[in-house]
Coordinates of C-alpha atoms in Angstrom, one line a residue:
E1 CA 27.5 49.1 -7.6
P2 CA 27.3 51.1 -10.7
K3 CA 26.5 54.7 -10.5
E4 CA 23.4 55.8 -12.0
K5 CA 23.5 58.3 -14.4
K6 CA 21.8 61.3 -13.9
P7 CA 19.0 62.4 -16.4
K8 CA 20.0 65.3 -18.7
K9 CA 18.8 68.7 -18.1
E10 CA 16.6 70.0 -20.7
K11 CA 18.0 73.2 -22.1
K12 CA 15.7 76.2 -22.2
P13 CA 15.4 77.5 -25.5
K14 CA 16.9 80.6 -26.4
P15 CA 15.1 83.6 -27.0
P16 CA 15.4 84.5 -30.7
K17 CA 17.8 87.3 -31.6
P18 CA 16.5 90.5 -32.8
P19 CA 17.3 90.8 -36.5
K20 CA 20.1 93.3 -37.3
P21 CA 19.2 96.3 -39.3
P22 CA 20.5 96.1 -42.7
K23 CA 23.8 98.3 -43.3
K24 CA 23.3 101.5 -44.7
P25 CA 25.1 101.8 -48.3
D26 CA 28.0 104.3 -48.3
N27 CA 27.0 107.2 -50.0
S28 CA 30.2 109.3 -49.6
P29 CA 32.0 110.4 -52.8
V30 CA 34.9 108.2 -54.3
I31 CA 38.0 110.2 -53.7
P32 CA 39.6 110.4 -57.2
I33 CA 43.2 109.1 -57.5
K34 CA 44.6 111.8 -59.7
G35 CA 43.4 114.5 -57.2
L36 CA 45.1 112.4 -54.2
L37 CA 48.4 112.0 -56.1
L38 CA 48.3 115.8 -57.0
N39 CA 47.9 116.8 -53.4
L40 CA 50.6 114.6 -52.2
V41 CA 52.8 115.7 -54.9
L42 CA 52.1 119.4 -53.8
A43 CA 52.7 118.6 -50.1
I44 CA 55.9 116.9 -50.7
S45 CA 57.3 119.6 -52.9
L46 CA 56.3 122.2 -50.3
I47 CA 58.0 120.4 -47.6
V48 CA 61.3 120.0 -49.8
M49 CA 61.1 123.7 -50.6
A50 CA 60.9 124.7 -47.0
I51 CA 63.6 122.5 -45.9
L52 CA 65.9 123.8 -48.6
T53 CA 65.1 127.5 -47.7
V54 CA 65.8 126.7 -43.9
N55 CA 69.2 125.1 -44.8
T56 CA 70.3 127.4 -47.5
L57 CA 69.0 130.8 -46.8
P58 CA 70.8 131.4 -43.5
E59 CA 74.0 130.4 -44.9
K60 CA 73.6 132.8 -47.6
I61 CA 72.9 135.8 -45.1
R62 CA 75.9 134.5 -43.1
I63 CA 78.2 134.6 -46.1
S64 CA 77.0 138.0 -47.1
N65 CA 77.5 139.5 -43.7
A66 CA 81.1 137.9 -43.5
K67 CA 81.9 139.6 -46.9
Q68 CA 80.8 143.1 -45.6
T69 CA 82.9 142.5 -42.3
F70 CA 85.9 141.3 -44.2
A71 CA 85.7 144.5 -46.6
A72 CA 85.5 146.6 -43.3
G73 CA 88.5 145.1 -42.1
K74 CA 86.8 143.2 -39.0
Y75 CA 88.5 139.8 -39.3
G76 CA 87.5 138.3 -35.9
E77 CA 83.8 139.2 -37.0
T78 CA 84.2 137.6 -40.3
Y79 CA 86.2 134.5 -38.8
A80 CA 83.2 134.0 -36.6
A81 CA 80.6 134.4 -39.1
L82 CA 82.5 131.4 -41.3
S83 CA 83.9 129.4 -38.9
G84 CA 81.9 126.1 -38.2
K85 CA 82.9 124.7 -41.6
A86 CA 86.5 123.8 -42.6
T87 CA 85.7 123.7 -46.3
Y88 CA 83.1 125.2 -48.6
K89 CA 81.8 124.3 -51.8
D90 CA 82.0 127.6 -53.3
P91 CA 85.8 128.5 -54.3
K92 CA 85.1 132.2 -53.6
V93 CA 83.6 131.6 -50.2
Q94 CA 86.7 129.1 -49.3
E95 CA 88.9 131.9 -50.5
L96 CA 87.4 134.5 -48.3
Y97 CA 87.8 131.9 -45.4
D98 CA 91.4 131.2 -46.1
K99 CA 92.1 135.0 -46.5
T100 CA 90.3 135.7 -43.2
A101 CA 91.8 132.7 -41.3
M102 CA 95.2 134.1 -42.1
L103 CA 94.5 137.8 -41.2
Y104 CA 92.6 136.8 -38.2
N105 CA 95.5 134.9 -36.7
L106 CA 97.7 137.7 -36.7
E107 CA 95.0 140.2 -35.4
H108 CA 93.9 137.7 -32.9
R109 CA 97.6 137.6 -31.6
W110 CA 98.0 141.3 -31.7
E111 CA 94.9 141.7 -29.4
R112 CA 96.3 139.1 -27.0
Y113 CA 99.8 141.0 -27.0
Q114 CA 97.8 144.2 -26.0
S115 CA 96.0 142.5 -23.2
F116 CA 99.3 141.3 -21.8
I117 CA 100.6 144.6 -22.0
K118 CA 97.8 146.1 -20.0
M119 CA 98.0 143.1 -17.4
E120 CA 101.9 143.9 -17.2
K121 CA 102.6 140.4 -18.2
Y122 CA 105.6 141.4 -20.4
D123 CA 107.0 137.9 -21.1
Y124 CA 103.6 136.9 -22.4
A125 CA 103.4 139.9 -24.6
L126 CA 106.8 139.3 -26.1
N127 CA 105.9 135.7 -26.7
E128 CA 103.0 136.9 -28.7
L129 CA 105.0 139.2 -30.6
L130 CA 107.6 136.5 -31.3
V131 CA 105.2 134.1 -32.4
S132 CA 103.4 136.7 -34.6
Y133 CA 106.4 137.7 -36.3
G134 CA 107.4 134.1 -37.1
I135 CA 104.1 133.4 -38.5
Y136 CA 104.0 136.7 -40.4
S137 CA 107.5 135.8 -41.9
S138 CA 106.6 132.2 -42.9
N139 CA 103.2 133.3 -44.5
I140 CA 104.2 136.7 -46.5
E141 CA 104.3 135.1 -49.9
Q142 CA 101.2 133.2 -49.2
A143 CA 99.6 136.4 -48.4
K144 CA 100.9 138.0 -51.5
A145 CA 99.5 135.0 -53.7
M146 CA 96.1 135.5 -52.1
G147 CA 96.0 139.2 -52.5
I148 CA 96.1 140.5 -49.1
E149 CA 99.5 141.4 -49.0
A150 CA 98.6 145.0 -47.8
E151 CA 96.5 144.0 -45.0
Y152 CA 98.8 141.4 -44.1
Q153 CA 102.1 143.8 -44.1
K154 CA 100.2 146.3 -41.8
F155 CA 100.2 143.5 -39.0
G156 CA 103.4 142.5 -39.6
E157 CA 104.7 146.2 -39.5
N158 CA 102.8 146.6 -36.4
V159 CA 104.4 143.6 -34.7
K160 CA 107.8 144.6 -35.8
Q161 CA 107.4 148.0 -34.5
A162 CA 106.3 146.9 -31.1
L163 CA 109.2 144.5 -30.9
Q164 CA 111.7 147.2 -31.4
D165 CA 109.8 149.9 -29.3
K166 CA 108.8 147.9 -26.2
F167 CA 111.5 145.0 -26.1
N168 CA 114.2 146.6 -28.4
V169 CA 114.2 143.2 -30.4
S170 CA 114.9 143.6 -34.2
G171 CA 112.8 141.5 -36.7
E172 CA 115.9 139.3 -37.6
K173 CA 116.4 138.7 -33.8
A174 CA 112.7 137.7 -33.5
L175 CA 113.0 135.4 -36.3
E176 CA 116.2 133.8 -34.6
V177 CA 114.4 133.2 -31.5
Y178 CA 111.1 131.9 -33.2
N179 CA 113.0 129.5 -35.1
S180 CA 115.1 128.1 -32.4
T181 CA 114.9 124.5 -31.7
T182 CA 115.2 124.4 -27.9
R183 CA 113.4 126.0 -25.2
K184 CA 116.6 127.1 -23.8
K185 CA 117.3 129.0 -26.9
Y186 CA 114.1 130.5 -26.8
T187 CA 115.2 133.5 -24.7
I188 CA 116.5 137.0 -25.2

């Protein structure tokens, strides 16, 4: 038997939607493009200026302080102020760095020598003097060319005097030991 079709339900009429209120016109003023661009350029300029100031001002202060400490003979402080960059764009600053590195190398070794003497580690103290005198002798011509001969010779003379006074080793003997090719020959 065929199935009887059910009668369709009558749909209830939907209540009418309330009409939407008309949109209010936008009465805000139009932003002029010229003013917007002017403000944008000004903001970008200020940001760039702030970034440049933050990046260059501390370096200029650091270099100024390094020049003062170098003039005062504080090569360790100068080296610390300039370290962090192996090369500088300004040739005068690069020259200051190179001079400082050369002088600080001997100054630092002299300080190590003094520490080893205080700790009564005489073999280490002697080693510092031998290496210092070897470096001094190797670089004296370069120090002359850089214009730091007087300061450099002061360290060299101190090292030579300490070798003679503390260990009875001449400068020539110190160079012989420093330039020796084997560890066995590196003894006095």
